Amino acid sequence: MKTPASYPSPTTEAARCFFGVTTNLGWHTMGARLGDAIQFCDAAVHNTFQPFTLPKALGPLTWSANYSDGEKVRFPILDLHASFFLGSSKLRRQASGFDAVVAATSPMAAAFIADSASPPVFQIVDGTRALFKQDFGINNISEAAIERERRHFLRVQHTFALSNWVRNSIVNDYGVPENRVSVIRPMAPCSSMAPYQPMSRQPSQRLQVAFIGGDFVRKGGDRLLSWQQEHLHSFVDLHIVTDDRFRDERIPNTLWYGSLSNSDVIGNLLPRMDVLCHPTTRDCSAIVVAEAAIVGVPSITTTVGGIPVIWWSTVAPGICLTAVRTRTLSSQSLA
């Protein structure tokens, strides 16, 4: 594949951009933002958005940093980047003839980087292996794994980081030139954003609180359940969107929805909520908080990863966001 310096400059002619968005992550909202992130979109653009999920057969063979709760690796013989390449041949064929590929997540970008016929590749990143090791204390990340990721970053045309937190890691930990890394926000002013309406409620009215997260423990769902069982149930109706395996009918005043599509969450569930609670213990950007803000729902979250860097500067006027340090977040934050 050509080096980034050898790529032609964008033209004012209409360009065709291929957007790859992983379906097993909360990146659907980002899809609407990707078109604004690259210079190719200064002109009339013909875009294609293509979802992709890593084949299940590759999961048990793929090395994992144990970042997510549900990762089950039996024989970690493949790097995540290699697995995406092996599982995405159809996806790469669909990108043929486009002027640029924009990949949501680094592993998806790696699938195209390894293909010599691929057009210029841009990627969206909210975390790095170096940060997982340094900030999250994940101890199974080797220097060799970080080095593989460093080589990948240097081969990408441009990286769009979702916070200064990750941007600084890409530049300082990986040696990527500053002019090849930009910071974009997952929550920018957009026409679909609803104005926040301050809650007008009677003292006896129950609080409607949503928790949305597939990685139940990592997102803090277990903590929220314990708080609900302790005393929040006396004034909170808790609405939980997650995998059915975490369902616990013993928790009072808790409604379980199983797994919902992003359109159902944004269009039907969140507009009925008073607040989103996201007590995550390990997170990079908390895109679900952006999804709540789009429909005017305030959030309570933590200051792990890039969350505080993102939200202090990007939450729109009128959107009430409270971020609480992980060690002090408790059921009292909702009381």
mmCIF file of C-alpha atoms in Angstrom:
data_model
loop_
_atom_site.group_PDB
_atom_site.id
_atom_site.type_symbol
_atom_site.label_atom_id
_atom_site.label_comp_id
_atom_site.label_asym_id
_atom_site.label_seq_id
_atom_site.Cartn_x
_atom_site.Cartn_y
_atom_site.Cartn_z
ATOM 1 C CA MET A 1 0.000 0.000 0.000
ATOM 2 C CA LYS A 2 1.147 3.548 -0.714
ATOM 3 C CA THR A 3 2.533 5.641 2.109
ATOM 4 C CA PRO A 4 0.325 8.525 3.349
ATOM 5 C CA ALA A 5 2.636 11.118 1.805
ATOM 6 C CA SER A 6 2.044 9.656 -1.661
ATOM 7 C CA TYR A 7 -1.724 10.026 -1.635
ATOM 8 C CA PRO A 8 -3.204 12.682 -3.928
ATOM 9 C CA SER A 9 -4.734 15.757 -2.350
ATOM 10 C CA PRO A 10 -8.542 15.972 -2.207
ATOM 11 C CA THR A 11 -10.105 17.722 -5.170
ATOM 12 C CA THR A 12 -13.157 19.906 -5.428
ATOM 13 C CA GLU A 13 -14.866 17.250 -7.528
ATOM 14 C CA ALA A 14 -17.463 15.027 -5.946
ATOM 15 C CA ALA A 15 -15.703 12.249 -4.049
ATOM 16 C CA ARG A 16 -17.019 8.886 -3.009
ATOM 17 C CA CYS A 17 -16.339 7.872 0.587
ATOM 18 C CA PHE A 18 -16.844 4.398 1.989
ATOM 19 C CA PHE A 19 -17.712 4.461 5.716
ATOM 20 C CA GLY A 20 -17.224 1.247 7.673
ATOM 21 C CA VAL A 21 -19.081 1.212 11.005
ATOM 22 C CA THR A 22 -18.792 -1.736 13.364
ATOM 23 C CA THR A 23 -22.156 -3.022 14.538
ATOM 24 C CA ASN A 24 -20.914 -4.552 17.786
ATOM 25 C CA LEU A 25 -19.963 -1.159 19.248
ATOM 26 C CA GLY A 26 -21.897 1.997 20.061
ATOM 27 C CA TRP A 27 -20.685 3.812 16.954
ATOM 28 C CA HIS A 28 -23.961 4.299 15.094
ATOM 29 C CA THR A 29 -24.309 7.917 16.207
ATOM 30 C CA MET A 30 -20.786 8.553 14.979
ATOM 31 C CA GLY A 31 -21.856 7.530 11.494
ATOM 32 C CA ALA A 32 -23.734 10.790 11.028
ATOM 33 C CA ARG A 33 -20.646 12.749 12.086
ATOM 34 C CA LEU A 34 -18.046 11.047 9.922
ATOM 35 C CA GLY A 35 -19.016 12.915 6.789
ATOM 36 C CA ASP A 36 -18.069 16.226 8.406
ATOM 37 C CA ALA A 37 -14.671 14.953 9.510
ATOM 38 C CA ILE A 38 -12.731 14.769 6.290
ATOM 39 C CA GLN A 39 -11.790 17.220 3.596
ATOM 40 C CA PHE A 40 -13.334 15.068 0.912
ATOM 41 C CA CYS A 41 -16.722 16.266 2.074
ATOM 42 C CA ASP A 42 -16.167 19.923 1.094
ATOM 43 C CA ALA A 43 -17.818 19.091 -2.212
ATOM 44 C CA ALA A 44 -20.897 17.100 -3.094
ATOM 45 C CA VAL A 45 -20.175 13.638 -1.791
ATOM 46 C CA HIS A 46 -21.568 10.229 -2.601
ATOM 47 C CA ASN A 47 -21.246 8.177 0.568
ATOM 48 C CA THR A 48 -21.900 4.566 1.437
ATOM 49 C CA PHE A 49 -22.284 3.418 5.038
ATOM 50 C CA GLN A 50 -21.608 -0.266 5.536
ATOM 51 C CA PRO A 51 -22.014 -2.072 8.888
ATOM 52 C CA PHE A 52 -19.648 -4.893 9.787
ATOM 53 C CA THR A 53 -19.420 -7.414 12.609
ATOM 54 C CA LEU A 54 -16.397 -9.638 13.192
ATOM 55 C CA PRO A 55 -17.401 -13.251 12.368
ATOM 56 C CA LYS A 56 -18.117 -15.260 15.506
ATOM 57 C CA ALA A 57 -15.751 -18.022 14.444
ATOM 58 C CA LEU A 58 -12.792 -15.644 14.737
ATOM 59 C CA GLY A 59 -13.664 -14.391 18.217
ATOM 60 C CA PRO A 60 -12.227 -17.336 20.220
ATOM 61 C CA LEU A 61 -8.993 -17.135 18.190
ATOM 62 C CA THR A 62 -8.427 -13.399 18.537
ATOM 63 C CA TRP A 63 -6.183 -11.819 21.135
ATOM 64 C CA SER A 64 -8.079 -9.565 23.502
ATOM 65 C CA ALA A 65 -7.036 -6.896 25.973
ATOM 66 C CA ASN A 66 -9.987 -7.985 28.169
ATOM 67 C CA TYR A 67 -11.382 -4.491 27.834
ATOM 68 C CA SER A 68 -14.968 -5.738 27.559
ATOM 69 C CA ASP A 69 -16.843 -8.078 29.891
ATOM 70 C CA GLY A 70 -18.003 -10.604 27.312
ATOM 71 C CA GLU A 71 -14.697 -11.336 25.605
ATOM 72 C CA LYS A 72 -14.018 -15.077 25.634
ATOM 73 C CA VAL A 73 -10.737 -16.045 24.028
ATOM 74 C CA ARG A 74 -9.735 -19.708 23.948
ATOM 75 C CA PHE A 75 -6.716 -19.640 21.666
ATOM 76 C CA PRO A 76 -5.401 -16.072 21.236
ATOM 77 C CA ILE A 77 -3.355 -16.715 18.128
ATOM 78 C CA LEU A 78 -4.545 -13.746 16.040
ATOM 79 C CA ASP A 79 -4.105 -10.045 16.632
ATOM 80 C CA LEU A 80 -7.382 -8.117 16.430
ATOM 81 C CA HIS A 81 -6.154 -6.291 13.329
ATOM 82 C CA ALA A 82 -5.393 -9.595 11.589
ATOM 83 C CA SER A 83 -8.824 -10.984 12.467
ATOM 84 C CA PHE A 84 -10.585 -7.991 10.947
ATOM 85 C CA PHE A 85 -8.554 -8.448 7.765
ATOM 86 C CA LEU A 86 -9.397 -12.158 7.537
ATOM 87 C CA GLY A 87 -13.090 -11.586 8.218
ATOM 88 C CA SER A 88 -13.702 -8.602 5.977
ATOM 89 C CA SER A 89 -12.918 -9.689 2.406
ATOM 90 C CA LYS A 90 -16.499 -8.967 1.305
ATOM 91 C CA LEU A 91 -16.382 -5.564 2.972
ATOM 92 C CA ARG A 92 -13.160 -4.668 1.149
ATOM 93 C CA ARG A 93 -14.652 -5.677 -2.178
ATOM 94 C CA GLN A 94 -17.585 -3.359 -1.508
ATOM 95 C CA ALA A 95 -15.145 -0.464 -1.031
ATOM 96 C CA SER A 96 -13.668 -0.940 -4.495
ATOM 97 C CA GLY A 97 -13.905 2.191 -6.614
ATOM 98 C CA PHE A 98 -14.305 4.625 -3.719
ATOM 99 C CA ASP A 99 -11.962 7.579 -3.249
ATOM 100 C CA ALA A 100 -11.492 7.075 0.502
ATOM 101 C CA VAL A 101 -12.286 4.661 3.300
ATOM 102 C CA VAL A 102 -13.310 6.004 6.706
ATOM 103 C CA ALA A 103 -13.262 3.295 9.360
ATOM 104 C CA ALA A 104 -14.895 3.539 12.762
ATOM 105 C CA THR A 105 -12.280 1.833 14.971
ATOM 106 C CA SER A 106 -8.654 1.020 14.362
ATOM 107 C CA PRO A 107 -9.088 -2.744 13.701
ATOM 108 C CA MET A 108 -11.523 -2.014 10.879
ATOM 109 C CA ALA A 109 -9.056 0.456 9.383
ATOM 110 C CA ALA A 110 -6.355 -2.219 9.612
ATOM 111 C CA ALA A 111 -8.414 -4.493 7.363
ATOM 112 C CA PHE A 112 -8.105 -1.949 4.555
ATOM 113 C CA ILE A 113 -4.523 -0.882 5.308
ATOM 114 C CA ALA A 114 -3.354 -4.456 4.726
ATOM 115 C CA ASP A 115 -4.971 -4.450 1.268
ATOM 116 C CA SER A 116 -2.608 -2.990 -1.331
ATOM 117 C CA ALA A 117 -5.557 -2.081 -3.567
ATOM 118 C CA SER A 118 -7.298 -0.023 -0.891
ATOM 119 C CA PRO A 119 -7.902 3.722 -1.348
ATOM 120 C CA PRO A 120 -6.618 6.164 1.330
ATOM 121 C CA VAL A 121 -7.755 5.053 4.785
ATOM 122 C CA PHE A 122 -8.939 7.353 7.564
ATOM 123 C CA GLN A 123 -9.850 6.066 11.022
ATOM 124 C CA ILE A 124 -11.846 7.108 14.088
ATOM 125 C CA VAL A 125 -10.164 6.217 17.398
ATOM 126 C CA ASP A 126 -11.247 6.708 21.003
ATOM 127 C CA GLY A 127 -8.539 4.677 22.768
ATOM 128 C CA THR A 128 -5.140 3.045 22.309
ATOM 129 C CA ARG A 129 -3.503 -0.053 23.704
ATOM 130 C CA ALA A 130 -0.982 2.151 25.483
ATOM 131 C CA LEU A 131 -3.821 3.950 27.291
ATOM 132 C CA PHE A 132 -5.511 0.670 28.164
ATOM 133 C CA LYS A 133 -2.282 -0.399 29.836
ATOM 134 C CA GLN A 134 -1.355 2.910 31.470
ATOM 135 C CA ASP A 135 -4.733 4.321 32.512
ATOM 136 C CA PHE A 136 -6.931 1.240 32.863
ATOM 137 C CA GLY A 137 -4.308 -1.081 34.324
ATOM 138 C CA ILE A 138 -4.905 -3.859 31.784
ATOM 139 C CA ASN A 139 -1.872 -6.053 32.317
ATOM 140 C CA ASN A 140 -1.964 -8.456 29.366
ATOM 141 C CA ILE A 141 -0.936 -5.895 26.746
ATOM 142 C CA SER A 142 2.605 -6.564 25.613
ATOM 143 C CA GLU A 143 5.023 -4.070 24.151
ATOM 144 C CA ALA A 144 4.854 -6.100 20.943
ATOM 145 C CA ALA A 145 1.092 -5.506 20.736
ATOM 146 C CA ILE A 146 1.633 -1.776 21.239
ATOM 147 C CA GLU A 147 4.339 -1.797 18.576
ATOM 148 C CA ARG A 148 1.971 -3.461 16.074
ATOM 149 C CA GLU A 149 -0.572 -0.743 16.752
ATOM 150 C CA ARG A 150 2.117 1.936 16.351
ATOM 151 C CA ARG A 151 3.016 0.630 12.890
ATOM 152 C CA HIS A 152 -0.651 0.657 11.967
ATOM 153 C CA PHE A 153 -1.157 4.280 13.065
ATOM 154 C CA LEU A 154 1.819 5.350 10.967
ATOM 155 C CA ARG A 155 0.322 3.742 7.852
ATOM 156 C CA VAL A 156 -3.109 5.387 8.142
ATOM 157 C CA GLN A 157 -3.664 8.522 6.076
ATOM 158 C CA HIS A 158 -5.181 10.422 9.014
ATOM 159 C CA THR A 159 -6.591 9.622 12.449
ATOM 160 C CA PHE A 160 -9.587 11.382 13.971
ATOM 161 C CA ALA A 161 -9.381 11.125 17.755
ATOM 162 C CA LEU A 162 -12.518 11.552 19.843
ATOM 163 C CA SER A 163 -10.689 13.386 22.627
ATOM 164 C CA ASN A 164 -7.406 15.089 23.446
ATOM 165 C CA TRP A 165 -6.827 12.192 25.819
ATOM 166 C CA VAL A 166 -6.432 9.725 22.959
ATOM 167 C CA ARG A 167 -4.922 12.283 20.573
ATOM 168 C CA ASN A 168 -2.034 12.903 22.976
ATOM 169 C CA SER A 169 -1.427 9.164 23.249
ATOM 170 C CA ILE A 170 -1.280 8.728 19.468
ATOM 171 C CA VAL A 171 1.233 11.574 19.154
ATOM 172 C CA ASN A 172 3.328 10.985 22.288
ATOM 173 C CA ASP A 173 3.136 7.208 22.770
ATOM 174 C CA TYR A 174 3.151 6.227 19.097
ATOM 175 C CA GLY A 175 5.139 8.995 17.437
ATOM 176 C CA VAL A 176 2.513 9.929 14.849
ATOM 177 C CA PRO A 177 3.103 13.462 13.476
ATOM 178 C CA GLU A 178 0.724 16.028 14.934
ATOM 179 C CA ASN A 179 -0.553 17.074 11.525
ATOM 180 C CA ARG A 180 -1.891 13.565 10.933
ATOM 181 C CA VAL A 181 -4.113 13.501 14.021
ATOM 182 C CA SER A 182 -7.205 15.652 14.502
ATOM 183 C CA VAL A 183 -9.687 15.826 17.369
ATOM 184 C CA ILE A 184 -13.372 15.576 16.540
ATOM 185 C CA ARG A 185 -16.178 15.395 19.059
ATOM 186 C CA PRO A 186 -18.886 12.741 19.158
ATOM 187 C CA MET A 187 -21.314 15.459 20.256
ATOM 188 C CA ALA A 188 -21.363 18.529 18.033
ATOM 189 C CA PRO A 189 -24.304 20.873 17.298
ATOM 190 C CA CYS A 190 -26.615 19.148 14.856
ATOM 191 C CA SER A 191 -30.091 19.711 13.479
ATOM 192 C CA SER A 192 -31.470 16.607 15.183
ATOM 193 C CA MET A 193 -30.625 17.796 18.697
ATOM 194 C CA ALA A 194 -33.626 18.543 20.856
ATOM 195 C CA PRO A 195 -33.510 21.484 23.291
ATOM 196 C CA TYR A 196 -33.228 20.445 26.888
ATOM 197 C CA GLN A 197 -36.407 21.021 28.871
ATOM 198 C CA PRO A 198 -35.862 21.429 32.631
ATOM 199 C CA MET A 199 -37.794 18.815 34.545
ATOM 200 C CA SER A 200 -41.039 20.037 36.057
ATOM 201 C CA ARG A 201 -42.199 17.399 38.461
ATOM 202 C CA GLN A 202 -44.190 16.919 41.602
ATOM 203 C CA PRO A 203 -42.331 15.778 44.746
ATOM 204 C CA SER A 204 -44.193 12.473 44.587
ATOM 205 C CA GLN A 205 -43.393 11.825 40.927
ATOM 206 C CA ARG A 206 -40.973 8.967 40.326
ATOM 207 C CA LEU A 207 -37.690 9.545 38.506
ATOM 208 C CA GLN A 208 -37.283 7.681 35.197
ATOM 209 C CA VAL A 209 -33.634 6.596 34.861
ATOM 210 C CA ALA A 210 -32.095 4.735 31.916
ATOM 211 C CA PHE A 211 -29.015 2.535 31.768
ATOM 212 C CA ILE A 212 -27.855 1.474 28.289
ATOM 213 C CA GLY A 213 -24.847 -0.764 27.779
ATOM 214 C CA GLY A 214 -24.006 -4.162 26.365
ATOM 215 C CA ASP A 215 -20.831 -4.482 28.468
ATOM 216 C CA PHE A 216 -22.897 -4.528 31.624
ATOM 217 C CA VAL A 217 -20.185 -4.662 34.283
ATOM 218 C CA ARG A 218 -17.688 -2.396 32.509
ATOM 219 C CA LYS A 219 -20.410 0.225 32.020
ATOM 220 C CA GLY A 220 -21.277 0.081 35.727
ATOM 221 C CA GLY A 221 -24.584 -1.746 35.428
ATOM 222 C CA ASP A 222 -23.861 -3.978 38.407
ATOM 223 C CA ARG A 223 -23.165 -0.929 40.575
ATOM 224 C CA LEU A 224 -26.396 0.716 39.502
ATOM 225 C CA LEU A 225 -28.402 -2.422 40.295
ATOM 226 C CA SER A 226 -26.986 -2.560 43.813
ATOM 227 C CA TRP A 227 -27.910 1.105 44.359
ATOM 228 C CA GLN A 228 -31.397 0.470 43.008
ATOM 229 C CA GLN A 229 -31.842 -2.443 45.372
ATOM 230 C CA GLU A 230 -30.489 -0.503 48.356
ATOM 231 C CA HIS A 231 -32.751 2.531 48.229
ATOM 232 C CA LEU A 232 -33.107 4.124 44.778
ATOM 233 C CA HIS A 233 -36.123 1.914 44.130
ATOM 234 C CA SER A 234 -38.090 4.066 46.551
ATOM 235 C CA PHE A 235 -38.172 6.929 44.031
ATOM 236 C CA VAL A 236 -36.584 5.602 40.801
ATOM 237 C CA ASP A 237 -37.989 3.500 37.976
ATOM 238 C CA LEU A 238 -34.867 2.004 36.384
ATOM 239 C CA HIS A 239 -34.964 1.145 32.664
ATOM 240 C CA ILE A 240 -32.161 -1.196 31.551
ATOM 241 C CA VAL A 241 -31.100 -1.945 27.982
ATOM 242 C CA THR A 242 -28.552 -4.764 27.931
ATOM 243 C CA ASP A 243 -28.118 -8.431 27.117
ATOM 244 C CA ASP A 244 -30.806 -10.661 28.654
ATOM 245 C CA ARG A 245 -28.225 -12.716 30.525
ATOM 246 C CA PHE A 246 -27.898 -9.886 33.069
ATOM 247 C CA ARG A 247 -31.642 -9.768 33.800
ATOM 248 C CA ASP A 248 -32.454 -9.965 37.511
ATOM 249 C CA GLU A 249 -36.158 -9.797 38.265
ATOM 250 C CA ARG A 250 -35.457 -9.502 42.004
ATOM 251 C CA ILE A 251 -34.450 -5.850 41.658
ATOM 252 C CA PRO A 252 -37.505 -3.745 42.531
ATOM 253 C CA ASN A 253 -38.983 -1.165 40.148
ATOM 254 C CA THR A 254 -36.653 -2.181 37.324
ATOM 255 C CA LEU A 255 -37.735 -2.710 33.727
ATOM 256 C CA TRP A 256 -35.604 -4.892 31.458
ATOM 257 C CA TYR A 257 -35.674 -4.333 27.696
ATOM 258 C CA GLY A 258 -33.041 -6.773 26.512
ATOM 259 C CA SER A 259 -31.072 -5.550 23.507
ATOM 260 C CA LEU A 260 -32.622 -2.688 21.534
ATOM 261 C CA SER A 261 -31.545 -1.100 18.270
ATOM 262 C CA ASN A 262 -30.052 2.376 18.374
ATOM 263 C CA SER A 263 -33.103 3.725 16.565
ATOM 264 C CA ASP A 264 -35.393 2.335 19.280
ATOM 265 C CA VAL A 265 -33.167 3.710 22.037
ATOM 266 C CA ILE A 266 -32.929 7.210 20.549
ATOM 267 C CA GLY A 267 -36.415 7.403 19.074
ATOM 268 C CA ASN A 268 -38.557 5.654 21.682
ATOM 269 C CA LEU A 269 -36.838 4.989 25.010
ATOM 270 C CA LEU A 270 -34.637 8.001 25.751
ATOM 271 C CA PRO A 271 -37.305 10.668 25.071
ATOM 272 C CA ARG A 272 -39.322 9.180 27.951
ATOM 273 C CA MET A 273 -36.430 9.343 30.428
ATOM 274 C CA ASP A 274 -35.536 12.012 32.975
ATOM 275 C CA VAL A 275 -31.855 11.101 33.142
ATOM 276 C CA LEU A 276 -29.294 8.630 31.804
ATOM 277 C CA CYS A 277 -26.998 7.031 34.381
ATOM 278 C CA HIS A 278 -23.680 5.757 33.022
ATOM 279 C CA PRO A 279 -21.500 4.810 36.039
ATOM 280 C CA THR A 280 -18.787 3.269 33.886
ATOM 281 C CA THR A 281 -15.505 2.117 35.392
ATOM 282 C CA ARG A 282 -13.602 1.682 32.116
ATOM 283 C CA ASP A 283 -14.592 3.738 29.096
ATOM 284 C CA CYS A 284 -13.007 5.859 26.382
ATOM 285 C CA SER A 285 -15.723 8.148 25.109
ATOM 286 C CA ALA A 286 -19.208 7.077 26.328
ATOM 287 C CA ILE A 287 -21.016 7.661 23.052
ATOM 288 C CA VAL A 288 -24.303 6.719 24.733
ATOM 289 C CA VAL A 289 -24.124 10.037 26.607
ATOM 290 C CA ALA A 290 -24.047 11.800 23.237
ATOM 291 C CA GLU A 291 -27.055 9.798 22.126
ATOM 292 C CA ALA A 292 -28.949 10.953 25.213
ATOM 293 C CA ALA A 293 -27.913 14.563 24.647
ATOM 294 C CA ILE A 294 -29.216 14.430 21.079
ATOM 295 C CA VAL A 295 -32.735 13.973 22.425
ATOM 296 C CA GLY A 296 -32.274 16.403 25.322
ATOM 297 C CA VAL A 297 -31.745 13.926 28.170
ATOM 298 C CA PRO A 298 -29.170 14.884 30.859
ATOM 299 C CA SER A 299 -26.632 12.342 32.073
ATOM 300 C CA ILE A 300 -24.718 11.326 35.155
ATOM 301 C CA THR A 301 -21.407 9.652 34.307
ATOM 302 C CA THR A 302 -17.834 9.242 35.536
ATOM 303 C CA THR A 303 -14.521 10.883 34.698
ATOM 304 C CA VAL A 304 -12.663 7.855 33.348
ATOM 305 C CA GLY A 305 -10.774 7.826 30.055
ATOM 306 C CA GLY A 306 -11.590 10.607 27.645
ATOM 307 C CA ILE A 307 -15.045 11.333 29.058
ATOM 308 C CA PRO A 308 -14.261 14.574 30.940
ATOM 309 C CA VAL A 309 -12.126 15.913 28.079
ATOM 310 C CA ILE A 310 -14.994 15.370 25.673
ATOM 311 C CA TRP A 311 -18.011 16.479 27.608
ATOM 312 C CA TRP A 312 -16.804 19.628 29.350
ATOM 313 C CA SER A 313 -16.255 21.287 25.991
ATOM 314 C CA THR A 314 -18.911 19.715 23.798
ATOM 315 C CA VAL A 315 -22.167 19.375 25.683
ATOM 316 C CA ALA A 316 -24.544 21.809 24.053
ATOM 317 C CA PRO A 317 -26.036 24.790 25.939
ATOM 318 C CA GLY A 318 -28.955 23.682 28.025
ATOM 319 C CA ILE A 319 -27.881 20.055 28.227
ATOM 320 C CA CYS A 320 -27.233 19.228 31.850
ATOM 321 C CA LEU A 321 -24.365 16.799 32.248
ATOM 322 C CA THR A 322 -22.939 15.770 35.597
ATOM 323 C CA ALA A 323 -19.664 13.860 35.705
ATOM 324 C CA VAL A 324 -18.640 12.359 39.021
ATOM 325 C CA ARG A 325 -15.299 10.813 39.877
ATOM 326 C CA THR A 326 -15.399 7.037 39.769
ATOM 327 C CA ARG A 327 -14.317 6.523 43.364
ATOM 328 C CA THR A 328 -17.025 8.780 44.782
ATOM 329 C CA LEU A 329 -19.946 7.916 42.515
ATOM 330 C CA SER A 330 -22.700 6.284 44.532
ATOM 331 C CA SER A 331 -26.446 6.085 44.769
ATOM 332 C CA GLN A 332 -26.353 9.510 46.467
ATOM 333 C CA SER A 333 -25.520 11.053 43.066
ATOM 334 C CA LEU A 334 -29.087 10.387 41.952
ATOM 335 C CA ALA A 335 -30.732 11.238 45.234
#
